[in-house]
mmCIF file of C-alpha atoms in Angstrom:
data_model
loop_
_atom_site.group_PDB
_atom_site.id
_atom_site.type_symbol
_atom_site.label_atom_id
_atom_site.label_comp_id
_atom_site.label_asym_id
_atom_site.label_seq_id
_atom_site.Cartn_x
_atom_site.Cartn_y
_atom_site.Cartn_z
ATOM 1 C CA MET L 1 158.679 124.100 136.664
ATOM 2 C CA ASN L 2 161.262 124.801 139.210
ATOM 3 C CA GLU L 3 164.174 127.271 138.635
ATOM 4 C CA GLN L 4 166.862 124.306 138.698
ATOM 5 C CA VAL L 5 164.773 122.438 136.050
ATOM 6 C CA LYS L 6 164.601 125.392 133.983
ATOM 7 C CA GLN L 7 168.203 126.209 134.048
ATOM 8 C CA ALA L 8 168.880 122.578 132.897
ATOM 9 C CA LEU L 9 166.330 122.913 130.246
ATOM 10 C CA ILE L 10 168.003 126.226 128.916
ATOM 11 C CA ALA L 11 171.120 124.651 128.942
ATOM 12 C CA LYS L 12 169.814 121.558 126.973
ATOM 13 C CA LEU L 13 168.244 123.655 124.383
ATOM 14 C CA THR L 14 171.386 125.705 124.039
ATOM 15 C CA ALA L 15 173.603 122.497 123.463
ATOM 16 C CA LEU L 16 171.173 121.238 121.039
ATOM 17 C CA ALA L 17 170.797 124.339 118.991
ATOM 18 C CA ASP L 18 174.543 124.732 119.024
ATOM 19 C CA ASP L 19 175.278 121.309 117.586
ATOM 20 C CA GLU L 20 173.015 122.132 114.794
ATOM 21 C CA LEU L 21 174.252 125.501 114.044
ATOM 22 C CA ILE L 22 177.948 124.485 113.824
ATOM 23 C CA LEU L 23 177.166 121.256 112.098
ATOM 24 C CA ALA L 24 174.941 123.460 109.484
ATOM 25 C CA HIS L 25 178.045 125.902 109.129
ATOM 26 C CA ARG L 26 180.544 123.194 108.394
ATOM 27 C CA ASP L 27 177.939 121.528 105.815
ATOM 28 C CA SER L 28 177.620 125.208 104.349
ATOM 29 C CA GLU L 29 181.340 125.335 103.986
ATOM 30 C CA TRP L 30 180.759 122.877 100.666
ATOM 31 C CA THR L 31 178.262 125.239 98.865
ATOM 32 C CA GLY L 32 179.871 125.761 95.791
ATOM 33 C CA HIS L 33 182.369 123.225 96.208
ATOM 34 C CA GLY L 34 180.466 119.866 96.013
ATOM 35 C CA PRO L 35 181.610 117.071 94.029
ATOM 36 C CA ILE L 36 178.750 117.401 91.590
ATOM 37 C CA LEU L 37 176.042 120.211 91.328
ATOM 38 C CA GLU L 38 173.327 117.554 92.753
ATOM 39 C CA GLU L 39 175.254 117.051 95.897
ATOM 40 C CA ASP L 40 176.269 120.669 96.213
ATOM 41 C CA ILE L 41 172.374 121.257 96.215
ATOM 42 C CA ALA L 42 171.696 118.379 98.548
ATOM 43 C CA LEU L 43 174.183 119.394 101.143
ATOM 44 C CA ALA L 44 173.027 123.270 100.852
ATOM 45 C CA ASN L 45 169.557 121.823 101.647
ATOM 46 C CA ILE L 46 170.549 119.864 104.896
ATOM 47 C CA ALA L 47 172.681 122.857 106.086
ATOM 48 C CA GLN L 48 169.586 125.011 105.678
ATOM 49 C CA ASP L 49 167.399 122.358 107.419
ATOM 50 C CA GLU L 50 169.962 122.152 110.421
ATOM 51 C CA LEU L 51 170.054 125.829 110.638
ATOM 52 C CA GLY L 52 166.261 125.745 110.913
ATOM 53 C CA HIS L 53 166.300 123.215 113.550
ATOM 54 C CA ALA L 54 168.866 125.520 115.434
ATOM 55 C CA THR L 55 166.269 128.391 114.970
ATOM 56 C CA VAL L 56 163.600 126.131 116.410
ATOM 57 C CA TRP L 57 165.962 125.130 119.613
ATOM 58 C CA TYR L 58 166.986 128.804 120.243
ATOM 59 C CA GLY L 59 163.353 129.800 119.903
ATOM 60 C CA LEU L 60 162.344 127.527 122.494
ATOM 61 C CA ARG L 61 165.284 128.868 124.930
ATOM 62 C CA SER L 62 164.007 132.359 123.997
ATOM 63 C CA ALA L 63 160.606 131.328 125.204
ATOM 64 C CA LEU L 64 162.371 130.327 128.781
ATOM 65 C CA ASP L 65 164.570 133.255 129.181
ATOM 66 C CA GLY L 66 164.144 136.013 126.656
ATOM 67 C CA SER L 67 167.337 135.399 125.047
ATOM 68 C CA ASP L 68 167.912 136.710 121.387
ATOM 69 C CA PRO L 69 168.918 133.837 119.105
ATOM 70 C CA ASP L 70 170.967 136.088 116.911
ATOM 71 C CA ARG L 71 172.810 137.222 119.719
ATOM 72 C CA LEU L 72 173.449 133.918 120.778
ATOM 73 C CA ALA L 73 174.779 132.589 117.132
ATOM 74 C CA PHE L 74 176.697 135.724 116.420
ATOM 75 C CA PHE L 75 177.906 137.204 119.310
ATOM 76 C CA ARG L 76 179.294 134.715 121.677
ATOM 77 C CA ASP L 77 182.856 133.550 121.782
ATOM 78 C CA ALA L 78 183.937 129.873 121.356
ATOM 79 C CA GLY L 79 184.235 129.320 124.904
ATOM 80 C CA GLU L 80 180.564 130.099 125.413
ATOM 81 C CA PHE L 81 179.324 127.575 122.806
ATOM 82 C CA ARG L 82 177.922 124.162 123.874
ATOM 83 C CA ASN L 83 178.352 122.230 120.894
ATOM 84 C CA CYS L 84 179.881 119.036 121.043
ATOM 85 C CA GLU L 85 183.699 118.834 119.371
ATOM 86 C CA PHE L 86 182.515 116.238 116.991
ATOM 87 C CA VAL L 87 180.288 118.863 114.850
ATOM 88 C CA GLU L 88 183.050 121.412 114.758
ATOM 89 C CA LEU L 89 185.697 119.212 113.379
ATOM 90 C CA PRO L 90 186.851 120.566 109.872
ATOM 91 C CA ARG L 91 184.701 119.478 107.000
ATOM 92 C CA GLY L 92 187.513 117.192 105.645
ATOM 93 C CA ASP L 93 186.915 115.432 102.470
ATOM 94 C CA TRP L 94 183.585 114.153 101.230
ATOM 95 C CA ALA L 95 183.562 111.113 102.984
ATOM 96 C CA PHE L 96 184.240 112.918 106.054
ATOM 97 C CA THR L 97 181.331 115.169 105.850
ATOM 98 C CA MET L 98 179.248 112.596 104.573
ATOM 99 C CA LEU L 99 179.639 110.054 107.453
ATOM 100 C CA ARG L 100 179.691 112.816 110.085
ATOM 101 C CA GLN L 101 176.258 113.918 108.796
ATOM 102 C CA TYR L 102 175.103 110.276 108.697
ATOM 103 C CA LEU L 103 176.328 109.424 112.246
ATOM 104 C CA PHE L 104 174.669 112.738 113.365
ATOM 105 C CA ASP L 105 171.279 112.252 111.454
ATOM 106 C CA VAL L 106 170.912 108.770 113.073
ATOM 107 C CA TYR L 107 171.421 110.425 116.520
ATOM 108 C CA GLU L 108 169.197 113.381 115.826
ATOM 109 C CA ALA L 109 166.260 111.280 114.231
ATOM 110 C CA LEU L 110 166.206 108.846 117.248
ATOM 111 C CA TRP L 111 166.404 111.568 119.885
ATOM 112 C CA LEU L 112 163.721 113.699 118.226
ATOM 113 C CA SER L 113 161.409 110.461 117.855
ATOM 114 C CA ALA L 114 161.561 110.052 121.704
ATOM 115 C CA ALA L 115 161.600 113.744 122.295
ATOM 116 C CA ALA L 116 158.051 113.869 120.745
ATOM 117 C CA ARG L 117 156.906 112.235 123.920
ATOM 118 C CA SER L 118 158.248 115.030 126.099
ATOM 119 C CA THR L 119 156.241 115.912 128.940
ATOM 120 C CA TYR L 120 157.029 119.616 127.993
ATOM 121 C CA SER L 121 154.748 120.366 125.171
ATOM 122 C CA PRO L 122 156.749 122.966 123.496
ATOM 123 C CA LEU L 123 159.776 120.462 123.062
ATOM 124 C CA ALA L 124 157.405 117.640 122.116
ATOM 125 C CA GLU L 125 155.593 119.715 119.240
ATOM 126 C CA ALA L 126 158.779 121.078 118.309
ATOM 127 C CA ALA L 127 160.342 117.460 118.080
ATOM 128 C CA ALA L 128 157.647 116.147 116.044
ATOM 129 C CA LYS L 129 157.942 118.788 113.716
ATOM 130 C CA VAL L 130 161.716 118.413 112.846
ATOM 131 C CA VAL L 131 161.593 114.563 112.859
ATOM 132 C CA ARG L 132 159.647 114.788 109.767
ATOM 133 C CA GLU L 133 162.429 116.677 107.948
ATOM 134 C CA GLU L 134 165.109 114.382 109.382
ATOM 135 C CA ARG L 135 164.086 111.610 107.347
ATOM 136 C CA PHE L 136 165.204 113.149 104.002
ATOM 137 C CA HIS L 137 168.710 113.727 105.407
ATOM 138 C CA LEU L 138 169.082 110.128 106.607
ATOM 139 C CA GLN L 139 167.839 108.486 103.593
ATOM 140 C CA HIS L 140 170.654 110.598 101.819
ATOM 141 C CA THR L 141 173.421 110.230 104.052
ATOM 142 C CA GLN L 142 172.804 106.577 104.541
ATOM 143 C CA ALA L 143 173.060 105.855 100.962
ATOM 144 C CA TRP L 144 176.088 107.714 100.997
ATOM 145 C CA VAL L 145 177.728 105.624 103.493
ATOM 146 C CA GLU L 146 177.051 102.526 101.569
ATOM 147 C CA ARG L 147 177.924 104.063 98.042
ATOM 148 C CA LEU L 148 181.484 104.959 99.449
ATOM 149 C CA GLY L 149 182.039 101.903 101.676
ATOM 150 C CA LEU L 150 181.148 99.570 98.841
ATOM 151 C CA GLY L 151 182.538 101.847 95.938
ATOM 152 C CA THR L 152 186.204 101.956 94.857
ATOM 153 C CA GLU L 153 188.942 101.151 96.893
ATOM 154 C CA GLU L 154 190.003 104.614 97.412
ATOM 155 C CA SER L 155 186.497 105.603 98.383
ATOM 156 C CA ARG L 156 186.417 102.950 100.961
ATOM 157 C CA ARG L 157 189.786 103.824 102.263
ATOM 158 C CA ARG L 158 188.498 107.214 102.772
ATOM 159 C CA ILE L 159 185.406 106.775 104.483
ATOM 160 C CA GLN L 160 187.131 103.996 106.886
ATOM 161 C CA ALA L 161 189.718 106.712 107.560
ATOM 162 C CA ALA L 162 186.760 108.939 108.593
ATOM 163 C CA LEU L 163 185.177 106.286 110.736
ATOM 164 C CA ASP L 164 188.389 105.544 112.526
ATOM 165 C CA GLU L 165 188.612 109.414 113.298
ATOM 166 C CA GLN L 166 185.048 110.147 114.244
ATOM 167 C CA TRP L 167 183.861 107.326 116.262
ATOM 168 C CA GLY L 168 185.271 108.546 119.537
ATOM 169 C CA TYR L 169 184.214 112.218 119.009
ATOM 170 C CA ALA L 170 180.481 110.825 117.856
ATOM 171 C CA GLN L 171 180.380 109.374 121.399
ATOM 172 C CA GLN L 172 179.959 112.949 123.028
ATOM 173 C CA LEU L 173 176.645 113.030 121.587
ATOM 174 C CA PHE L 174 175.454 110.686 124.303
ATOM 175 C CA VAL L 175 177.407 112.287 127.327
ATOM 176 C CA PRO L 176 174.294 114.034 129.200
ATOM 177 C CA LEU L 177 174.894 117.541 130.342
ATOM 178 C CA PRO L 178 175.604 118.073 134.224
ATOM 179 C CA ASP L 179 171.960 118.535 135.154
ATOM 180 C CA GLU L 180 170.348 116.607 132.242
ATOM 181 C CA ALA L 181 169.382 114.047 134.808
ATOM 182 C CA LEU L 182 166.719 116.214 136.244
ATOM 183 C CA LEU L 183 165.107 116.798 132.889
ATOM 184 C CA VAL L 184 165.304 112.715 132.093
ATOM 185 C CA ALA L 185 163.291 112.500 135.520
ATOM 186 C CA GLU L 186 160.618 114.652 134.845
ATOM 187 C CA GLY L 187 160.216 113.224 131.208
ATOM 188 C CA ILE L 188 161.248 116.549 129.647
ATOM 189 C CA VAL L 189 164.211 115.037 127.373
ATOM 190 C CA PRO L 190 164.951 111.359 126.586
ATOM 191 C CA ASP L 191 167.290 109.168 128.568
ATOM 192 C CA LEU L 192 170.625 109.368 126.271
ATOM 193 C CA ALA L 193 171.705 105.991 127.298
ATOM 194 C CA GLU L 194 168.746 104.739 125.499
ATOM 195 C CA VAL L 195 169.259 106.645 122.538
ATOM 196 C CA LYS L 196 172.627 105.560 122.217
ATOM 197 C CA GLU L 197 171.807 102.075 122.494
ATOM 198 C CA ALA L 198 169.457 102.431 119.458
ATOM 199 C CA TRP L 199 171.930 104.642 117.702
ATOM 200 C CA LEU L 200 174.718 101.722 118.252
ATOM 201 C CA GLU L 201 172.589 99.153 116.862
ATOM 202 C CA ARG L 202 171.433 101.074 113.752
ATOM 203 C CA THR L 203 174.791 102.607 112.523
ATOM 204 C CA THR L 204 176.892 99.354 113.622
ATOM 205 C CA GLU L 205 174.508 97.396 111.308
ATOM 206 C CA HIS L 206 174.526 99.851 108.382
ATOM 207 C CA LEU L 207 178.494 100.223 108.767
ATOM 208 C CA ARG L 208 179.140 96.619 108.592
ATOM 209 C CA LYS L 209 176.764 96.213 105.761
ATOM 210 C CA SER L 210 178.480 99.043 103.717
ATOM 211 C CA GLY L 211 181.861 97.109 104.151
ATOM 212 C CA LEU L 212 183.190 99.294 107.163
ATOM 213 C CA GLU L 213 185.283 97.860 110.221
ATOM 214 C CA LEU L 214 184.250 99.520 113.461
ATOM 215 C CA PRO L 215 187.471 100.786 115.437
ATOM 216 C CA LEU L 216 188.639 98.530 117.980
ATOM 217 C CA GLN L 217 189.458 101.436 120.249
ATOM 218 C CA PRO L 218 186.950 104.325 120.043
ATOM 219 C CA GLY L 219 189.674 107.062 120.220
ATOM 220 C CA TYR L 220 189.590 110.264 121.956
ATOM 221 C CA GLN L 221 186.112 110.934 123.473
ATOM 222 C CA PRO L 222 185.493 114.460 124.501
ATOM 223 C CA ALA L 223 183.440 114.521 127.736
ATOM 224 C CA SER L 224 182.687 118.329 128.317
ATOM 225 C CA ARG L 225 180.706 120.703 126.129
ATOM 226 C CA GLN L 226 182.833 123.418 127.850
ATOM 227 C CA MET L 227 185.839 122.203 125.862
ATOM 228 C CA HIS L 228 186.491 122.833 122.267
ATOM 229 C CA THR L 229 188.948 122.250 119.507
ATOM 230 C CA GLU L 230 190.928 125.206 118.054
ATOM 231 C CA HIS L 231 189.032 124.696 114.956
ATOM 232 C CA LEU L 232 185.912 126.559 116.613
ATOM 233 C CA TRP L 233 187.816 129.691 116.833
ATOM 234 C CA SER L 234 188.330 129.741 113.022
ATOM 235 C CA LEU L 235 184.859 128.536 112.286
ATOM 236 C CA LEU L 236 183.200 131.435 114.280
ATOM 237 C CA ALA L 237 185.664 134.063 113.077
ATOM 238 C CA GLU L 238 184.300 133.346 109.577
ATOM 239 C CA MET L 239 180.526 132.662 110.538
ATOM 240 C CA GLN L 240 180.360 135.736 112.787
ATOM 241 C CA SER L 241 182.260 138.229 110.932
ATOM 242 C CA THR L 242 179.478 140.030 108.931
ATOM 243 C CA ALA L 243 177.278 140.422 112.064
ATOM 244 C CA ARG L 244 180.083 141.681 114.112
ATOM 245 C CA TRP L 245 181.268 144.164 111.438
ATOM 246 C CA ASP L 246 177.742 145.518 111.230
ATOM 247 C CA ALA L 247 175.123 144.257 113.461
ATOM 248 C CA GLU L 248 172.599 146.552 112.000
ATOM 249 C CA ALA L 249 173.116 145.149 108.654
ATOM 250 C CA LYS L 250 169.845 144.688 106.934
ATOM 251 C CA VAL L 251 171.239 143.674 103.633
ATOM 252 C CA TRP L 252 174.354 141.180 103.468
ATOM 253 C CA MET P 1 132.753 154.697 110.609
ATOM 254 C CA THR P 2 132.929 151.619 108.567
ATOM 255 C CA PRO P 3 132.643 148.330 110.309
ATOM 256 C CA LEU P 4 135.754 146.069 110.496
ATOM 257 C CA PRO P 5 135.889 143.149 107.989
ATOM 258 C CA SER P 6 134.979 139.796 109.147
ATOM 259 C CA ALA P 7 137.200 136.763 109.706
ATOM 260 C CA ASP P 8 135.723 135.543 106.321
ATOM 261 C CA GLN P 9 136.884 138.571 104.667
ATOM 262 C CA VAL P 10 140.346 138.247 106.153
ATOM 263 C CA TRP P 11 140.372 134.537 104.811
ATOM 264 C CA GLN P 12 139.609 135.961 101.456
ATOM 265 C CA ALA P 13 142.224 138.323 101.603
ATOM 266 C CA LEU P 14 144.836 135.767 102.705
ATOM 267 C CA ALA P 15 143.832 133.706 99.532
ATOM 268 C CA GLN P 16 145.461 136.182 97.398
ATOM 269 C CA VAL P 17 148.571 135.953 99.009
ATOM 270 C CA PRO P 18 150.925 133.486 96.863
ATOM 271 C CA ASP P 19 153.296 131.158 98.059
ATOM 272 C CA PRO P 20 156.717 133.158 97.280
ATOM 273 C CA GLU P 21 158.529 130.057 95.877
ATOM 274 C CA ILE P 22 155.399 128.529 94.175
ATOM 275 C CA PRO P 23 153.332 131.398 92.972
ATOM 276 C CA VAL P 24 150.542 129.598 91.526
ATOM 277 C CA ILE P 25 149.016 128.420 94.860
ATOM 278 C CA ASN P 26 148.247 130.674 97.816
ATOM 279 C CA VAL P 27 149.202 130.338 101.212
ATOM 280 C CA VAL P 28 145.608 129.304 102.442
ATOM 281 C CA GLU P 29 145.579 126.291 99.869
ATOM 282 C CA MET P 30 149.058 125.616 100.856
ATOM 283 C CA GLY P 31 147.663 124.878 104.434
ATOM 284 C CA ILE P 32 150.005 127.242 106.348
ATOM 285 C CA VAL P 33 147.081 129.532 107.656
ATOM 286 C CA ARG P 34 145.930 127.591 110.734
ATOM 287 C CA ASP P 35 143.294 130.479 112.149
ATOM 288 C CA VAL P 36 141.971 133.887 111.643
ATOM 289 C CA ARG P 37 140.402 135.730 114.568
ATOM 290 C CA VAL P 38 139.126 139.274 114.705
ATOM 291 C CA GLU P 39 139.323 140.813 118.246
ATOM 292 C CA GLY P 40 138.173 144.159 118.385
ATOM 293 C CA GLY P 41 140.007 146.401 115.926
ATOM 294 C CA LYS P 42 142.751 143.732 115.804
ATOM 295 C CA ALA P 43 143.267 140.770 113.312
ATOM 296 C CA VAL P 44 145.311 137.695 114.693
ATOM 297 C CA VAL P 45 146.474 135.142 111.939
ATOM 298 C CA THR P 46 148.002 132.029 113.035
ATOM 299 C CA MET P 47 150.216 130.355 110.522
ATOM 300 C CA THR P 48 152.539 127.255 110.534
ATOM 301 C CA PRO P 49 155.842 126.714 108.645
ATOM 302 C CA THR P 50 156.265 124.100 106.025
ATOM 303 C CA PHE P 51 159.872 123.233 106.517
ATOM 304 C CA SER P 52 161.364 124.902 109.571
ATOM 305 C CA GLY P 53 164.375 126.165 107.919
ATOM 306 C CA CYS P 54 162.130 127.544 105.043
ATOM 307 C CA PRO P 55 164.025 130.807 104.244
ATOM 308 C CA ALA P 56 160.440 132.293 102.763
ATOM 309 C CA LEU P 57 158.889 132.300 106.121
ATOM 310 C CA HIS P 58 159.674 135.882 106.874
ATOM 311 C CA VAL P 59 158.496 136.827 103.611
ATOM 312 C CA ILE P 60 155.323 134.925 103.935
ATOM 313 C CA ARG P 61 154.782 136.268 107.461
ATOM 314 C CA GLU P 62 155.286 140.117 106.078
ATOM 315 C CA ASN P 63 152.923 139.257 103.069
ATOM 316 C CA LEU P 64 150.011 138.142 105.337
ATOM 317 C CA GLU P 65 150.357 141.012 107.644
ATOM 318 C CA GLN P 66 150.301 143.329 104.540
ATOM 319 C CA ALA P 67 147.352 141.596 103.180
ATOM 320 C CA VAL P 68 145.196 141.820 106.247
ATOM 321 C CA ARG P 69 146.418 145.500 106.945
ATOM 322 C CA GLY P 70 145.141 146.167 103.730
ATOM 323 C CA LEU P 71 141.684 145.518 104.701
ATOM 324 C CA GLY P 72 141.784 148.315 107.291
ATOM 325 C CA PHE P 73 142.751 146.830 110.185
ATOM 326 C CA GLY P 74 144.966 149.278 112.455
ATOM 327 C CA GLU P 75 146.664 145.898 114.225
ATOM 328 C CA VAL P 76 147.512 142.807 112.741
ATOM 329 C CA GLU P 77 149.502 140.098 114.734
ATOM 330 C CA VAL P 78 150.847 137.031 113.159
ATOM 331 C CA ARG P 79 151.566 134.185 115.352
ATOM 332 C CA THR P 80 153.492 131.077 114.308
ATOM 333 C CA VAL P 81 152.780 127.626 115.716
ATOM 334 C CA LEU P 82 154.601 124.214 115.023
ATOM 335 C CA PHE P 83 151.820 122.025 116.059
ATOM 336 C CA PRO P 84 150.337 119.951 114.662
ATOM 337 C CA PRO P 85 153.152 120.028 112.424
ATOM 338 C CA TRP P 86 152.347 120.981 108.736
ATOM 339 C CA SER P 87 152.213 118.101 106.302
ATOM 340 C CA THR P 88 151.780 118.134 102.673
ATOM 341 C CA ASP P 89 148.277 116.460 103.333
ATOM 342 C CA SER P 90 147.226 119.918 104.327
ATOM 343 C CA ILE P 91 147.584 121.071 100.602
ATOM 344 C CA THR P 92 144.114 121.251 99.358
ATOM 345 C CA PRO P 93 142.898 119.045 96.195
ATOM 346 C CA GLU P 94 142.619 122.037 94.073
ATOM 347 C CA ALA P 95 146.251 123.384 94.822
ATOM 348 C CA ARG P 96 147.546 119.906 93.821
ATOM 349 C CA ALA P 97 145.948 119.996 90.570
ATOM 350 C CA LYS P 98 147.422 123.494 89.986
ATOM 351 C CA LEU P 99 151.024 122.169 90.965
ATOM 352 C CA GLU P 100 150.811 119.649 88.335
ATOM 353 C CA ARG P 101 149.744 122.052 85.661
ATOM 354 C CA TYR P 102 152.718 124.224 86.759
ATOM 355 C CA GLY P 103 154.967 121.195 86.259
ATOM 356 C CA ILE P 104 155.437 120.257 90.011
ATOM 357 C CA ALA P 105 154.424 116.466 90.758
ATOM 358 C CA PRO P 106 152.061 117.072 93.746
ATOM 359 C CA PRO P 107 152.948 115.100 96.920
ATOM 360 C CA ARG P 108 151.481 111.657 97.723
ATOM 361 C CA PRO P 109 149.391 111.178 100.960
ATOM 362 C CA ALA P 110 151.777 111.383 103.786
ATOM 363 C CA GLY P 111 150.013 109.677 106.570
ATOM 364 C CA GLU P 112 152.027 108.454 109.323
ATOM 365 C CA VAL P 113 155.689 108.200 108.158
ATOM 366 C CA GLY P 114 158.344 106.050 109.355
ATOM 367 C CA LEU P 115 161.804 107.169 110.322
ATOM 368 C CA ILE P 116 163.814 106.525 107.224
ATOM 369 C CA GLU P 117 161.351 104.801 105.042
ATOM 370 C CA LEU P 118 162.381 105.177 101.207
ATOM 371 C CA GLU P 119 159.621 106.630 98.888
ATOM 372 C CA LEU P 120 158.891 103.599 96.970
ATOM 373 C CA GLU P 121 155.750 104.502 95.131
ATOM 374 C CA PRO P 122 156.771 106.066 91.521
ATOM 375 C CA VAL P 123 156.176 109.630 91.202
ATOM 376 C CA ARG P 124 154.113 110.430 87.993
ATOM 377 C CA CYS P 125 155.226 112.825 85.489
ATOM 378 C CA PRO P 126 153.528 116.182 85.447
ATOM 379 C CA ARG P 127 154.134 116.725 81.596
ATOM 380 C CA CYS P 128 153.136 113.000 80.062
ATOM 381 C CA GLY P 129 151.794 111.234 83.091
ATOM 382 C CA SER P 130 154.315 108.361 82.751
ATOM 383 C CA LEU P 131 154.767 106.494 85.914
ATOM 384 C CA ASP P 132 158.219 105.639 84.497
ATOM 385 C CA THR P 133 160.298 108.142 86.216
ATOM 386 C CA SER P 134 163.550 108.157 88.323
ATOM 387 C CA VAL P 135 164.522 110.174 91.188
ATOM 388 C CA LYS P 136 167.619 112.550 90.373
ATOM 389 C CA ASN P 137 168.138 114.084 93.685
ATOM 390 C CA THR P 138 165.927 114.008 96.924
ATOM 391 C CA PHE P 139 167.082 117.738 97.438
ATOM 392 C CA GLY P 140 165.882 120.474 94.843
ATOM 393 C CA PRO P 141 166.023 124.108 94.486
ATOM 394 C CA THR P 142 164.025 124.503 97.297
ATOM 395 C CA LEU P 143 163.715 122.498 100.559
ATOM 396 C CA CYS P 144 160.306 121.232 99.830
ATOM 397 C CA LYS P 145 161.048 119.909 96.292
ATOM 398 C CA SER P 146 163.016 116.980 94.964
ATOM 399 C CA ILE P 147 164.167 116.479 91.274
ATOM 400 C CA HIS P 148 163.002 113.788 88.900
ATOM 401 C CA VAL P 149 163.479 112.817 85.191
ATOM 402 C CA CYS P 150 160.688 111.193 83.035
ATOM 403 C CA ASN P 151 162.181 108.247 81.225
ATOM 404 C CA ALA P 152 159.026 108.315 79.017
ATOM 405 C CA CYS P 153 159.366 111.854 77.653
ATOM 406 C CA ARG P 154 162.799 112.374 78.915
ATOM 407 C CA GLU P 155 161.880 115.848 80.686
ATOM 408 C CA PRO P 156 163.195 116.654 84.077
ATOM 409 C CA PHE P 157 160.596 117.602 86.540
ATOM 410 C CA GLU P 158 160.385 118.669 90.141
ATOM 411 C CA SER P 159 158.284 116.964 92.485
ATOM 412 C CA PHE P 160 156.841 118.201 95.990
ATOM 413 C CA LYS P 161 158.363 116.100 99.062
ATOM 414 C CA THR P 162 155.687 114.103 100.667
ATOM 415 C CA LEU P 163 156.100 115.638 104.563
#
């Protein structure tokens, strides 16, 4: 692998890991606050899985450049994170959280299914592992979208509002990184345009079936992962506080 | 000088290490120990995680290392591999029976899994054996279990997720 491809792969793995880490943190904010105990547990499980996936991607990056996953997670400032804005938006209400997780789960499951055929075997192997876990998320969040969309007038209003707000942000998942084309050309990562097509087909069908209307205007669509909303700063202040107070802490 | 233990003896020692979250079965029966090699004075154990976010992973790794060190190896290396991905099909038949006696419904055969196929087959109640059970939550107290209730004996129970 030449240096340029390697750097592109490091950037891609960082973006993948950061998406999972930040989304996991947003989900974990519901721990102890879920609408019912079972859902509290379910979302905590999902958050834990996403955190596990972040560890996998940081681990693959580490194998390429020797970076320390803990340093990356806890000691980078917001401007150095490469997650999309979609995952850093505040958790909102239950409908907002469930819809975001659903839209992300469909994307992740499709991306991983394609990445399992990567020509870079460490990535192919990790994707084959992680995709098996994603099924449980998708099963869960897909049911929630339907339940809220076809539930009461209030639940429908809330999830429709979430969809109107998120639809544009979600599109950033499919914006390739500056050098991602190099990786696609070598068969290392899937082409995001193809993943997007499958994602649009699947989500559109399910959202409509759930009584929701797709926004006519997609709204704000962030384009660069170098840019973040103000919300990432406060998220990191909380997530990183313990590690920054006492980096050597063995017992938190 | 006493000769170093063989790979077989290492396997036997590993079979004494319980799964931290399901202590009735050991890590070998769980199918997470992939390989054991004895090279010179060193033992190399290769393992694979169940769920990638499993919080018991580092405990398992430490316990494996400790069990092997106890045999007299100066150096023990525990390697982690992701491929082929662990599946509940790796759990041995004996361990499945133990799970059921412990009150956890064992996983069904996984085979090749579809992307979002729902689990349609009913889970058998580990207490009364009835197939008339309902899923209460596809997520349970640990990443690898779901929560069910038996409509026949009314008991709630856990089931090992088919992965």
